[in-house]
Amino acid sequence: MAKKRKQQLVEDTPQEQVDESVHDHADDDAAISSEEEDESPPAPAKAPPTASAITSDGRYHNKQRLLLISSRGVTARYRHLLEDLRTLIPHAKKESKLDVGKNYSGSGNGNGGGYGAAVNEIAEVRGCHTVMFLECRKRGQDGYLWLGRTCHANSQMQMAESTNASTKHLMISGGPSVKFHITNIHTMDELKLTGNCMKGSRPILSFDSQFSSNDPNLSHLQIIKHLMIDVFGTPRGHPKSKPFVDRVMAFYYADGKIWVRNYQILEQTATNAKEAQTQRKLTGQSSSTSLIEIGPRFVLNPIRIFRGSFGGQTLYVNEEFVNPNVVRSLEKKEKGERYVKRKGAEKKRKRYEEELTAVVPVDPLGDVFR
Amino acid sequence: MTSLISAIQSSNRNLPFAESFTVVPPTPLPFGPAAVLNKNPEEEEEGEGPQPVDIHDDLKREVAFYDTALEAVNLAREECEKVGIPFRRPEDFFAEMVKTDEHMAKVKDRLIFETKKIEAVQRRKSNKEQTLMAKERQAHRLAEKAKAKKDHMSAVEEWKKNAERSRGGLGGKVVDVEEEEDRLRGVGKKRAASDRKYGYGGKRGRFKQNDKKTLDDMSGFRPRGGFGGVGQKTVAGGSKKKGGKKRVGKRARDAARSAST
């Protein structure tokens, strides 16, 4: 079904729609950035933060949708994680697993759009403004999570706003998008995570203070934060959302990674007056709030932030990130070295013994007293 | 850098709280290098402060996360009150939950199982302790008993010595306690007779069995009953040392008595 739609699009969409910045990200990431840095975008005018275009009156105005999609060949754990996210995010749209060959040409422009182009196209068809794309590589060993706004999103959102150069650039390429390496996944299925919440209830999004710090080293976190708000925050008044708040989704930046936790908010009122009084003395409230973890929990290691959607100018590179491939190859090399060393030692020993026999002269009286 | 800033600005949609539901709790996380990075110069002047937490310590990390999230919840509740968004779910509001009842039952089962496990372990532990205690108590009791016995014996010894000393004026005759007891207890006639016949003490076995001689010995047999006969072996044997004087009849004995007086 999805493929049919895609093919239809290939014929329909004009070529400008897919920007040259959308690249085959299956290539080396560094290649993208080096290419992109040449054509630096026009220096953006420092526009003051625009007032939000959305009036907040409790009705459904923030009509943004999220495309939740994974590549083919994800393992069970990732699949469960996606399933969890789908139940937690009511504005998510489901799509079949993405299978594109390396030579997939987005919109038929021939230069190989790869995953990025394909995802963007699907997002456009489904009318999604943000994308969460889980990509699995090396037979499910490594999971990469992409978060981003699509071309479609920004062109719609900012149509009404000013048409200065910087926004025009974004209009075409969409973005920003972030690529994470996802690790330490625990899904909701785990029995250790005992919390539960209403399906579709709006989560409080808690970002630790580093997400809004002015430190230039941490400014990339602000982009991530804004993306997370769109991705994980349920829009107010969404038809599937519930009117009460019973969970908090927390993001922490620690150890160079973003840790994600999802808690249930449990409010317990005291059963009798005496308890209530002691409670009030302790916390100032008659009810005590505690949190129970619902799950899923995972750790996101940001690798790269692109200006566009699934490509484009690199805004941030995590220097500390070590590709898991490199780690594995190092391990293998170490193993190989052990073998080479042993073989070398064996050879050396053999040579030494041969030399010994060559050096010692034959004793002419050796067998006299035998 | 400028592109990054512009990207931040353009990515910011400036949603009000009611739409975004975003809270940034002001307390920094207590983790190692990050905490140092965020520290204000004033705080550094204060000195030590709380020690940075190791991010790889699971328990401490989760506690830090929990605290931050709780702070965020409290902040969000206030914000919600301001905007007029209901926060608490009323008791009678039923809704589909994220986890199914089936799943929650499993969770509950597991919790129960775990508490049971913990209880079982504790019970086993306490049982072990109790057996150890009981052993100790038993040993103690035995020692006490042994001591009491020893004390008693020594007391008896003392008394014996005292008694000896006090009877010193009466020719120094010592009463053997055991003999005395035997005498008091008394040995049955039958016992005494068989002792006389077979001897007392020593090995059992064939010494206390009948042999040819004793089998034929009918001297002890009294057809009219009575036990006295056993000892009359010697009479039957023919030697008339003991039984030389035969007991006379009753009338004769009476006559003899009256004659003597």
PDB file of N, CA and C in Angstrom, chain A residues 44 47 50 52 56 62 149 170 188-189 191 193-197 199 202-208 210 212 219 222-223 226 229-230 236 242-245 252 254 261 267 269 289-291 294 307 315, chain B residues 3-4 6-14 18-19 21-25 28-29 31 38 55 61-62 65-66 69-70 72 76-77 85-90 93 95-99 103-104 107 110:
ATOM      1  N   PRO A  44      21.670  34.069   8.747  1.00  0.00           N
ATOM      2  CA  PRO A  44      20.297  34.351   9.131  1.00  0.00           C
ATOM      3  C   PRO A  44      20.185  35.667   9.873  1.00  0.00           C
ATOM      4  N   ALA A  47      16.190  37.061  14.059  1.00  0.00           N
ATOM      5  CA  ALA A  47      14.809  37.450  14.309  1.00  0.00           C
ATOM      6  C   ALA A  47      14.480  37.174  15.762  1.00  0.00           C
ATOM      7  N   THR A  50       9.550  34.420  17.615  1.00  0.00           N
ATOM      8  CA  THR A  50       8.209  34.798  17.211  1.00  0.00           C
ATOM      9  C   THR A  50       7.196  34.297  18.217  1.00  0.00           C
ATOM     10  N   SER A  52       3.950  32.509  19.447  1.00  0.00           N
ATOM     11  CA  SER A  52       3.429  31.285  18.860  1.00  0.00           C
ATOM     12  C   SER A  52       2.183  31.576  18.046  1.00  0.00           C
ATOM     13  N   SER A  56      -4.160  29.149  22.519  1.00  0.00           N
ATOM     14  CA  SER A  56      -4.382  28.025  23.415  1.00  0.00           C
ATOM     15  C   SER A  56      -5.684  28.229  24.169  1.00  0.00           C
ATOM     16  N   ASN A  62      -3.144  22.627  17.791  1.00  0.00           N
ATOM     17  CA  ASN A  62      -1.784  22.189  17.441  1.00  0.00           C
ATOM     18  C   ASN A  62      -1.890  20.854  16.705  1.00  0.00           C
ATOM     19  N   ARG A 149      11.940  17.286  11.819  1.00  0.00           N
ATOM     20  CA  ARG A 149      10.757  17.859  11.160  1.00  0.00           C
ATOM     21  C   ARG A 149      10.928  17.605   9.673  1.00  0.00           C
ATOM     22  N   LEU A 170      14.804  27.034   5.238  1.00  0.00           N
ATOM     23  CA  LEU A 170      14.205  25.954   5.997  1.00  0.00           C
ATOM     24  C   LEU A 170      12.946  25.436   5.325  1.00  0.00           C
ATOM     25  N   MET A 188       8.064  -1.332  27.980  1.00  0.00           N
ATOM     26  CA  MET A 188       7.011  -1.364  29.003  1.00  0.00           C
ATOM     27  C   MET A 188       6.654  -2.783  29.413  1.00  0.00           C
ATOM     28  N   ASP A 189       7.022  -3.752  28.584  1.00  0.00           N
ATOM     29  CA  ASP A 189       6.660  -5.135  28.880  1.00  0.00           C
ATOM     30  C   ASP A 189       7.351  -5.660  30.124  1.00  0.00           C
ATOM     31  N   LEU A 191       8.427  -6.459  33.658  1.00  0.00           N
ATOM     32  CA  LEU A 191       7.572  -6.490  34.836  1.00  0.00           C
ATOM     33  C   LEU A 191       8.128  -5.660  35.975  1.00  0.00           C
ATOM     34  N   LEU A 193       8.911  -2.573  35.656  1.00  0.00           N
ATOM     35  CA  LEU A 193       8.338  -1.245  35.529  1.00  0.00           C
ATOM     36  C   LEU A 193       6.846  -1.373  35.827  1.00  0.00           C
ATOM     37  N   THR A 194       6.476  -0.920  37.029  1.00  0.00           N
ATOM     38  CA  THR A 194       5.156  -1.293  37.540  1.00  0.00           C
ATOM     39  C   THR A 194       4.095  -0.227  37.341  1.00  0.00           C
ATOM     40  N   GLY A 195       4.458   0.909  36.801  1.00  0.00           N
ATOM     41  CA  GLY A 195       3.476   1.985  36.653  1.00  0.00           C
ATOM     42  C   GLY A 195       2.497   1.726  35.527  1.00  0.00           C
ATOM     43  N   ASN A 196       1.459   2.513  35.520  1.00  0.00           N
ATOM     44  CA  ASN A 196       0.465   2.425  34.442  1.00  0.00           C
ATOM     45  C   ASN A 196      -0.183   3.798  34.319  1.00  0.00           C
ATOM     46  N   CYS A 197      -0.619   4.130  33.136  1.00  0.00           N
ATOM     47  CA  CYS A 197      -1.262   5.427  32.958  1.00  0.00           C
ATOM     48  C   CYS A 197      -2.354   5.313  31.913  1.00  0.00           C
ATOM     49  N   LYS A 199      -4.301   5.783  28.560  1.00  0.00           N
ATOM     50  CA  LYS A 199      -3.821   5.767  27.184  1.00  0.00           C
ATOM     51  C   LYS A 199      -4.106   7.131  26.571  1.00  0.00           C
ATOM     52  N   ARG A 202      -1.839  13.347  28.434  1.00  0.00           N
ATOM     53  CA  ARG A 202      -0.765  14.256  28.024  1.00  0.00           C
ATOM     54  C   ARG A 202       0.365  14.198  29.041  1.00  0.00           C
ATOM     55  N   PRO A 203       1.561  13.932  28.595  1.00  0.00           N
ATOM     56  CA  PRO A 203       2.670  13.868  29.541  1.00  0.00           C
ATOM     57  C   PRO A 203       3.213  15.261  29.850  1.00  0.00           C
ATOM     58  N   ILE A 204       3.673  15.423  31.083  1.00  0.00           N
ATOM     59  CA  ILE A 204       4.482  16.592  31.387  1.00  0.00           C
ATOM     60  C   ILE A 204       5.872  16.277  30.862  1.00  0.00           C
ATOM     61  N   LEU A 205       6.445  17.193  30.129  1.00  0.00           N
ATOM     62  CA  LEU A 205       7.791  16.954  29.608  1.00  0.00           C
ATOM     63  C   LEU A 205       8.770  17.681  30.504  1.00  0.00           C
ATOM     64  N   SER A 206       9.596  16.922  31.158  1.00  0.00           N
ATOM     65  CA  SER A 206      10.552  17.531  32.073  1.00  0.00           C
ATOM     66  C   SER A 206      11.943  17.465  31.456  1.00  0.00           C
ATOM     67  N   PHE A 207      12.523  18.616  31.261  1.00  0.00           N
ATOM     68  CA  PHE A 207      13.896  18.665  30.753  1.00  0.00           C
ATOM     69  C   PHE A 207      14.775  19.190  31.866  1.00  0.00           C
ATOM     70  N   ASP A 208      15.907  18.580  32.080  1.00  0.00           N
ATOM     71  CA  ASP A 208      16.735  19.093  33.165  1.00  0.00           C
ATOM     72  C   ASP A 208      17.362  20.419  32.727  1.00  0.00           C
ATOM     73  N   GLN A 210      19.995  21.705  32.007  1.00  0.00           N
ATOM     74  CA  GLN A 210      20.993  21.891  30.947  1.00  0.00           C
ATOM     75  C   GLN A 210      20.362  22.097  29.573  1.00  0.00           C
ATOM     76  N   SER A 212      18.159  24.133  28.846  1.00  0.00           N
ATOM     77  CA  SER A 212      17.881  25.532  28.534  1.00  0.00           C
ATOM     78  C   SER A 212      19.028  26.427  28.972  1.00  0.00           C
ATOM     79  N   SER A 219      24.254  24.196  23.548  1.00  0.00           N
ATOM     80  CA  SER A 219      23.138  24.833  22.834  1.00  0.00           C
ATOM     81  C   SER A 219      22.435  23.855  21.897  1.00  0.00           C
ATOM     82  N   GLN A 222      19.087  22.531  22.983  1.00  0.00           N
ATOM     83  CA  GLN A 222      17.836  23.285  22.810  1.00  0.00           C
ATOM     84  C   GLN A 222      17.092  22.810  21.569  1.00  0.00           C
ATOM     85  N   ILE A 223      17.847  22.538  20.516  1.00  0.00           N
ATOM     86  CA  ILE A 223      17.200  22.014  19.302  1.00  0.00           C
ATOM     87  C   ILE A 223      16.528  20.688  19.626  1.00  0.00           C
ATOM     88  N   HIS A 226      13.366  21.172  21.566  1.00  0.00           N
ATOM     89  CA  HIS A 226      12.211  21.617  20.778  1.00  0.00           C
ATOM     90  C   HIS A 226      11.644  20.469  19.949  1.00  0.00           C
ATOM     91  N   ILE A 229       9.682  18.113  22.263  1.00  0.00           N
ATOM     92  CA  ILE A 229       8.361  18.646  22.632  1.00  0.00           C
ATOM     93  C   ILE A 229       7.347  18.264  21.553  1.00  0.00           C
ATOM     94  N   ASP A 230       7.767  18.389  20.309  1.00  0.00           N
ATOM     95  CA  ASP A 230       6.853  18.046  19.221  1.00  0.00           C
ATOM     96  C   ASP A 230       6.596  16.544  19.154  1.00  0.00           C
ATOM     97  N   ARG A 236      -2.586  19.597  22.788  1.00  0.00           N
ATOM     98  CA  ARG A 236      -3.744  19.865  23.648  1.00  0.00           C
ATOM     99  C   ARG A 236      -5.023  19.679  22.844  1.00  0.00           C
ATOM    100  N   LYS A 242      -6.494  12.461  26.925  1.00  0.00           N
ATOM    101  CA  LYS A 242      -7.358  12.468  28.093  1.00  0.00           C
ATOM    102  C   LYS A 242      -7.199  13.800  28.820  1.00  0.00           C
ATOM    103  N   PRO A 243      -8.254  14.245  29.496  1.00  0.00           N
ATOM    104  CA  PRO A 243      -8.201  15.598  30.063  1.00  0.00           C
ATOM    105  C   PRO A 243      -7.362  15.726  31.325  1.00  0.00           C
ATOM    106  N   PHE A 244      -6.858  14.614  31.878  1.00  0.00           N
ATOM    107  CA  PHE A 244      -6.119  14.726  33.131  1.00  0.00           C
ATOM    108  C   PHE A 244      -4.668  14.310  32.934  1.00  0.00           C
ATOM    109  N   VAL A 245      -3.883  14.728  33.896  1.00  0.00           N
ATOM    110  CA  VAL A 245      -2.448  14.500  33.763  1.00  0.00           C
ATOM    111  C   VAL A 245      -2.042  13.398  34.712  1.00  0.00           C
ATOM    112  N   TYR A 252      16.978  13.750  30.608  1.00  0.00           N
ATOM    113  CA  TYR A 252      18.126  14.210  31.373  1.00  0.00           C
ATOM    114  C   TYR A 252      19.354  14.170  30.490  1.00  0.00           C
ATOM    115  N   ALA A 254      23.111  13.696  30.728  1.00  0.00           N
ATOM    116  CA  ALA A 254      24.173  13.312  31.645  1.00  0.00           C
ATOM    117  C   ALA A 254      25.147  12.416  30.900  1.00  0.00           C
ATOM    118  N   ARG A 261      13.133   8.838  30.660  1.00  0.00           N
ATOM    119  CA  ARG A 261      12.363   8.058  31.630  1.00  0.00           C
ATOM    120  C   ARG A 261      10.898   8.464  31.539  1.00  0.00           C
ATOM    121  N   GLU A 267      -0.888  10.147  43.022  1.00  0.00           N
ATOM    122  CA  GLU A 267      -1.210  11.059  44.114  1.00  0.00           C
ATOM    123  C   GLU A 267      -2.050  10.322  45.123  1.00  0.00           C
ATOM    124  N   THR A 269      -4.100  10.570  48.613  1.00  0.00           N
ATOM    125  CA  THR A 269      -4.644  11.419  49.669  1.00  0.00           C
ATOM    126  C   THR A 269      -4.688  10.601  50.944  1.00  0.00           C
ATOM    127  N   THR A 289       2.678  13.052  46.561  1.00  0.00           N
ATOM    128  CA  THR A 289       2.907  12.665  45.177  1.00  0.00           C
ATOM    129  C   THR A 289       4.093  11.739  45.114  1.00  0.00           C
ATOM    130  N   SER A 290       3.912  10.639  44.415  1.00  0.00           N
ATOM    131  CA  SER A 290       5.065   9.778  44.178  1.00  0.00           C
ATOM    132  C   SER A 290       5.037   9.354  42.717  1.00  0.00           C
ATOM    133  N   LEU A 291       6.159   8.886  42.253  1.00  0.00           N
ATOM    134  CA  LEU A 291       6.282   8.498  40.852  1.00  0.00           C
ATOM    135  C   LEU A 291       6.556   7.007  40.764  1.00  0.00           C
ATOM    136  N   ILE A 294       6.857   3.806  34.378  1.00  0.00           N
ATOM    137  CA  ILE A 294       6.031   3.039  33.455  1.00  0.00           C
ATOM    138  C   ILE A 294       6.896   2.382  32.383  1.00  0.00           C
ATOM    139  N   ARG A 307      20.723  20.473   9.660  1.00  0.00           N
ATOM    140  CA  ARG A 307      19.826  21.604   9.506  1.00  0.00           C
ATOM    141  C   ARG A 307      18.558  21.172   8.760  1.00  0.00           C
ATOM    142  N   LEU A 315      24.870  20.890  11.979  1.00  0.00           N
ATOM    143  CA  LEU A 315      24.894  21.941  12.986  1.00  0.00           C
ATOM    144  C   LEU A 315      25.726  21.522  14.194  1.00  0.00           C
TER     145      LEU A 315
ATOM    146  N   SER B   3      24.535  29.652  12.494  1.00  0.00           N
ATOM    147  CA  SER B   3      23.518  28.771  11.914  1.00  0.00           C
ATOM    148  C   SER B   3      22.856  27.933  13.002  1.00  0.00           C
ATOM    149  N   LEU B   4      23.644  27.580  13.982  1.00  0.00           N
ATOM    150  CA  LEU B   4      23.081  26.801  15.094  1.00  0.00           C
ATOM    151  C   LEU B   4      22.046  27.637  15.833  1.00  0.00           C
ATOM    152  N   SER B   6      20.410  30.198  14.736  1.00  0.00           N
ATOM    153  CA  SER B   6      19.205  30.422  13.918  1.00  0.00           C
ATOM    154  C   SER B   6      18.346  29.166  13.882  1.00  0.00           C
ATOM    155  N   ALA B   7      19.037  28.019  13.868  1.00  0.00           N
ATOM    156  CA  ALA B   7      18.281  26.763  13.858  1.00  0.00           C
ATOM    157  C   ALA B   7      17.506  26.600  15.156  1.00  0.00           C
ATOM    158  N   ILE B   8      18.155  27.024  16.260  1.00  0.00           N
ATOM    159  CA  ILE B   8      17.453  26.937  17.544  1.00  0.00           C
ATOM    160  C   ILE B   8      16.208  27.805  17.507  1.00  0.00           C
ATOM    161  N   GLN B   9      16.412  29.011  16.974  1.00  0.00           N
ATOM    162  CA  GLN B   9      15.261  29.935  16.939  1.00  0.00           C
ATOM    163  C   GLN B   9      14.154  29.400  16.041  1.00  0.00           C
ATOM    164  N   SER B  10      14.573  28.861  14.923  1.00  0.00           N
ATOM    165  CA  SER B  10      13.526  28.421  14.005  1.00  0.00           C
ATOM    166  C   SER B  10      12.857  27.143  14.495  1.00  0.00           C
ATOM    167  N   SER B  11      13.621  26.331  15.261  1.00  0.00           N
ATOM    168  CA  SER B  11      13.006  25.103  15.758  1.00  0.00           C
ATOM    169  C   SER B  11      12.095  25.375  16.942  1.00  0.00           C
ATOM    170  N   ASN B  12      12.286  26.523  17.577  1.00  0.00           N
ATOM    171  CA  ASN B  12      11.460  26.857  18.732  1.00  0.00           C
ATOM    172  C   ASN B  12      10.099  27.329  18.263  1.00  0.00           C
ATOM    173  N   ARG B  13       9.082  26.626  18.672  1.00  0.00           N
ATOM    174  CA  ARG B  13       7.744  27.017  18.229  1.00  0.00           C
ATOM    175  C   ARG B  13       7.037  27.897  19.247  1.00  0.00           C
ATOM    176  N   ASN B  14       7.743  28.154  20.360  1.00  0.00           N
ATOM    177  CA  ASN B  14       7.199  29.080  21.357  1.00  0.00           C
ATOM    178  C   ASN B  14       5.786  28.753  21.793  1.00  0.00           C
ATOM    179  N   ALA B  18       0.403  25.576  28.269  1.00  0.00           N
ATOM    180  CA  ALA B  18      -0.794  24.747  28.121  1.00  0.00           C
ATOM    181  C   ALA B  18      -0.699  23.846  26.907  1.00  0.00           C
ATOM    182  N   GLU B  19       0.059  24.265  25.907  1.00  0.00           N
ATOM    183  CA  GLU B  19       0.204  23.442  24.714  1.00  0.00           C
ATOM    184  C   GLU B  19       1.390  22.487  24.823  1.00  0.00           C
ATOM    185  N   PHE B  21       3.333  21.754  27.609  1.00  0.00           N
ATOM    186  CA  PHE B  21       3.454  20.987  28.858  1.00  0.00           C
ATOM    187  C   PHE B  21       4.907  20.755  29.246  1.00  0.00           C
ATOM    188  N   THR B  22       5.737  21.740  28.986  1.00  0.00           N
ATOM    189  CA  THR B  22       7.156  21.552  29.236  1.00  0.00           C
ATOM    190  C   THR B  22       7.573  22.263  30.516  1.00  0.00           C
ATOM    191  N   VAL B  23       8.348  21.553  31.318  1.00  0.00           N
ATOM    192  CA  VAL B  23       8.855  22.119  32.563  1.00  0.00           C
ATOM    193  C   VAL B  23      10.355  21.923  32.605  1.00  0.00           C
ATOM    194  N   VAL B  24      11.051  22.922  33.089  1.00  0.00           N
ATOM    195  CA  VAL B  24      12.486  22.763  33.299  1.00  0.00           C
ATOM    196  C   VAL B  24      12.769  22.992  34.771  1.00  0.00           C
ATOM    197  N   PRO B  25      12.881  21.904  35.547  1.00  0.00           N
ATOM    198  CA  PRO B  25      13.194  22.080  36.960  1.00  0.00           C
ATOM    199  C   PRO B  25      14.572  22.693  37.122  1.00  0.00           C
ATOM    200  N   PRO B  28      20.063  21.499  39.196  1.00  0.00           N
ATOM    201  CA  PRO B  28      20.899  20.745  38.255  1.00  0.00           C
ATOM    202  C   PRO B  28      21.077  19.312  38.717  1.00  0.00           C
ATOM    203  N   LEU B  29      21.344  18.440  37.788  1.00  0.00           N
ATOM    204  CA  LEU B  29      21.583  17.041  38.125  1.00  0.00           C
ATOM    205  C   LEU B  29      22.924  16.925  38.849  1.00  0.00           C
ATOM    206  N   PHE B  31      25.359  14.929  38.706  1.00  0.00           N
ATOM    207  CA  PHE B  31      26.360  14.020  38.142  1.00  0.00           C
ATOM    208  C   PHE B  31      27.695  14.715  37.939  1.00  0.00           C
ATOM    209  N   ASN B  38      28.000  23.072  35.437  1.00  0.00           N
ATOM    210  CA  ASN B  38      26.871  23.964  35.688  1.00  0.00           C
ATOM    211  C   ASN B  38      27.031  24.783  36.953  1.00  0.00           C
ATOM    212  N   ILE B  55      27.523   8.466  37.466  1.00  0.00           N
ATOM    213  CA  ILE B  55      26.388   8.176  36.578  1.00  0.00           C
ATOM    214  C   ILE B  55      26.184   6.673  36.422  1.00  0.00           C
ATOM    215  N   ARG B  61      21.718   7.076  40.427  1.00  0.00           N
ATOM    216  CA  ARG B  61      21.303   7.777  39.221  1.00  0.00           C
ATOM    217  C   ARG B  61      19.796   7.849  39.148  1.00  0.00           C
ATOM    218  N   GLU B  62      19.169   6.713  39.394  1.00  0.00           N
ATOM    219  CA  GLU B  62      17.714   6.681  39.296  1.00  0.00           C
ATOM    220  C   GLU B  62      17.078   7.560  40.357  1.00  0.00           C
ATOM    221  N   PHE B  65      17.281  11.048  39.113  1.00  0.00           N
ATOM    222  CA  PHE B  65      16.286  11.225  38.053  1.00  0.00           C
ATOM    223  C   PHE B  65      14.894  11.391  38.666  1.00  0.00           C
ATOM    224  N   TYR B  66      14.615  10.544  39.616  1.00  0.00           N
ATOM    225  CA  TYR B  66      13.301  10.554  40.260  1.00  0.00           C
ATOM    226  C   TYR B  66      13.049  11.905  40.919  1.00  0.00           C
ATOM    227  N   ALA B  69      12.358  14.581  38.401  1.00  0.00           N
ATOM    228  CA  ALA B  69      11.041  14.423  37.785  1.00  0.00           C
ATOM    229  C   ALA B  69       9.945  14.852  38.753  1.00  0.00           C
ATOM    230  N   LEU B  70      10.143  14.531  40.037  1.00  0.00           N
ATOM    231  CA  LEU B  70       9.142  14.911  41.045  1.00  0.00           C
ATOM    232  C   LEU B  70       9.057  16.428  41.165  1.00  0.00           C
ATOM    233  N   ALA B  72       9.704  18.474  38.816  1.00  0.00           N
ATOM    234  CA  ALA B  72       9.022  18.922  37.600  1.00  0.00           C
ATOM    235  C   ALA B  72       7.515  18.781  37.737  1.00  0.00           C
ATOM    236  N   ALA B  76       4.804  21.643  37.466  1.00  0.00           N
ATOM    237  CA  ALA B  76       3.776  21.547  36.431  1.00  0.00           C
ATOM    238  C   ALA B  76       2.385  21.672  37.034  1.00  0.00           C
ATOM    239  N   ARG B  77       2.236  21.163  38.255  1.00  0.00           N
ATOM    240  CA  ARG B  77       0.918  21.226  38.888  1.00  0.00           C
ATOM    241  C   ARG B  77       0.517  22.672  39.110  1.00  0.00           C
ATOM    242  N   ILE B  85      -5.954  23.953  33.877  1.00  0.00           N
ATOM    243  CA  ILE B  85      -6.068  22.600  33.338  1.00  0.00           C
ATOM    244  C   ILE B  85      -6.220  21.649  34.508  1.00  0.00           C
ATOM    245  N   PRO B  86      -7.250  20.807  34.496  1.00  0.00           N
ATOM    246  CA  PRO B  86      -7.387  19.857  35.613  1.00  0.00           C
ATOM    247  C   PRO B  86      -6.198  18.908  35.629  1.00  0.00           C
ATOM    248  N   PHE B  87      -5.702  18.667  36.814  1.00  0.00           N
ATOM    249  CA  PHE B  87      -4.484  17.851  36.921  1.00  0.00           C
ATOM    250  C   PHE B  87      -4.823  16.451  37.400  1.00  0.00           C
ATOM    251  N   ARG B  88      -5.501  16.413  38.558  1.00  0.00           N
ATOM    252  CA  ARG B  88      -5.781  15.115  39.169  1.00  0.00           C
ATOM    253  C   ARG B  88      -6.918  14.414  38.477  1.00  0.00           C
ATOM    254  N   ARG B  89      -6.723  13.151  38.293  1.00  0.00           N
ATOM    255  CA  ARG B  89      -7.781  12.365  37.687  1.00  0.00           C
ATOM    256  C   ARG B  89      -8.768  11.970  38.781  1.00  0.00           C
ATOM    257  N   PRO B  90     -10.041  12.288  38.595  1.00  0.00           N
ATOM    258  CA  PRO B  90     -11.011  11.919  39.625  1.00  0.00           C
ATOM    259  C   PRO B  90     -11.150  10.401  39.727  1.00  0.00           C
ATOM    260  N   PHE B  93     -13.284   8.571  37.123  1.00  0.00           N
ATOM    261  CA  PHE B  93     -12.979   8.724  35.701  1.00  0.00           C
ATOM    262  C   PHE B  93     -12.268   7.466  35.218  1.00  0.00           C
ATOM    263  N   ALA B  95     -10.754   5.115  32.228  1.00  0.00           N
ATOM    264  CA  ALA B  95     -10.238   5.269  30.872  1.00  0.00           C
ATOM    265  C   ALA B  95      -9.393   4.058  30.521  1.00  0.00           C
ATOM    266  N   GLU B  96      -9.218   3.875  29.262  1.00  0.00           N
ATOM    267  CA  GLU B  96      -8.351   2.788  28.822  1.00  0.00           C
ATOM    268  C   GLU B  96      -6.925   3.095  29.262  1.00  0.00           C
ATOM    269  N   MET B  97      -6.262   2.058  29.753  1.00  0.00           N
ATOM    270  CA  MET B  97      -4.909   2.287  30.241  1.00  0.00           C
ATOM    271  C   MET B  97      -3.897   1.797  29.221  1.00  0.00           C
ATOM    272  N   VAL B  98      -2.697   2.280  29.431  1.00  0.00           N
ATOM    273  CA  VAL B  98      -1.620   1.911  28.507  1.00  0.00           C
ATOM    274  C   VAL B  98      -1.289   0.428  28.619  1.00  0.00           C
ATOM    275  N   LYS B  99      -1.209  -0.022  29.867  1.00  0.00           N
ATOM    276  CA  LYS B  99      -0.940  -1.442  30.095  1.00  0.00           C
ATOM    277  C   LYS B  99      -2.267  -2.137  30.382  1.00  0.00           C
ATOM    278  N   HIS B 103      -1.700  -7.527  31.853  1.00  0.00           N
ATOM    279  CA  HIS B 103      -0.298  -7.212  32.116  1.00  0.00           C
ATOM    280  C   HIS B 103      -0.102  -6.764  33.557  1.00  0.00           C
ATOM    281  N   MET B 104      -1.049  -5.942  34.035  1.00  0.00           N
ATOM    282  CA  MET B 104      -0.914  -5.456  35.400  1.00  0.00           C
ATOM    283  C   MET B 104      -1.062  -6.602  36.400  1.00  0.00           C
ATOM    284  N   VAL B 107       2.194  -8.102  36.614  1.00  0.00           N
ATOM    285  CA  VAL B 107       3.065  -7.261  37.437  1.00  0.00           C
ATOM    286  C   VAL B 107       2.803  -7.509  38.916  1.00  0.00           C
ATOM    287  N   ARG B 110       4.079 -10.774  40.098  1.00  0.00           N
ATOM    288  CA  ARG B 110       5.512 -10.735  40.268  1.00  0.00           C
ATOM    289  C   ARG B 110       5.887 -10.071  41.580  1.00  0.00           C
TER     290      ARG B 110
END
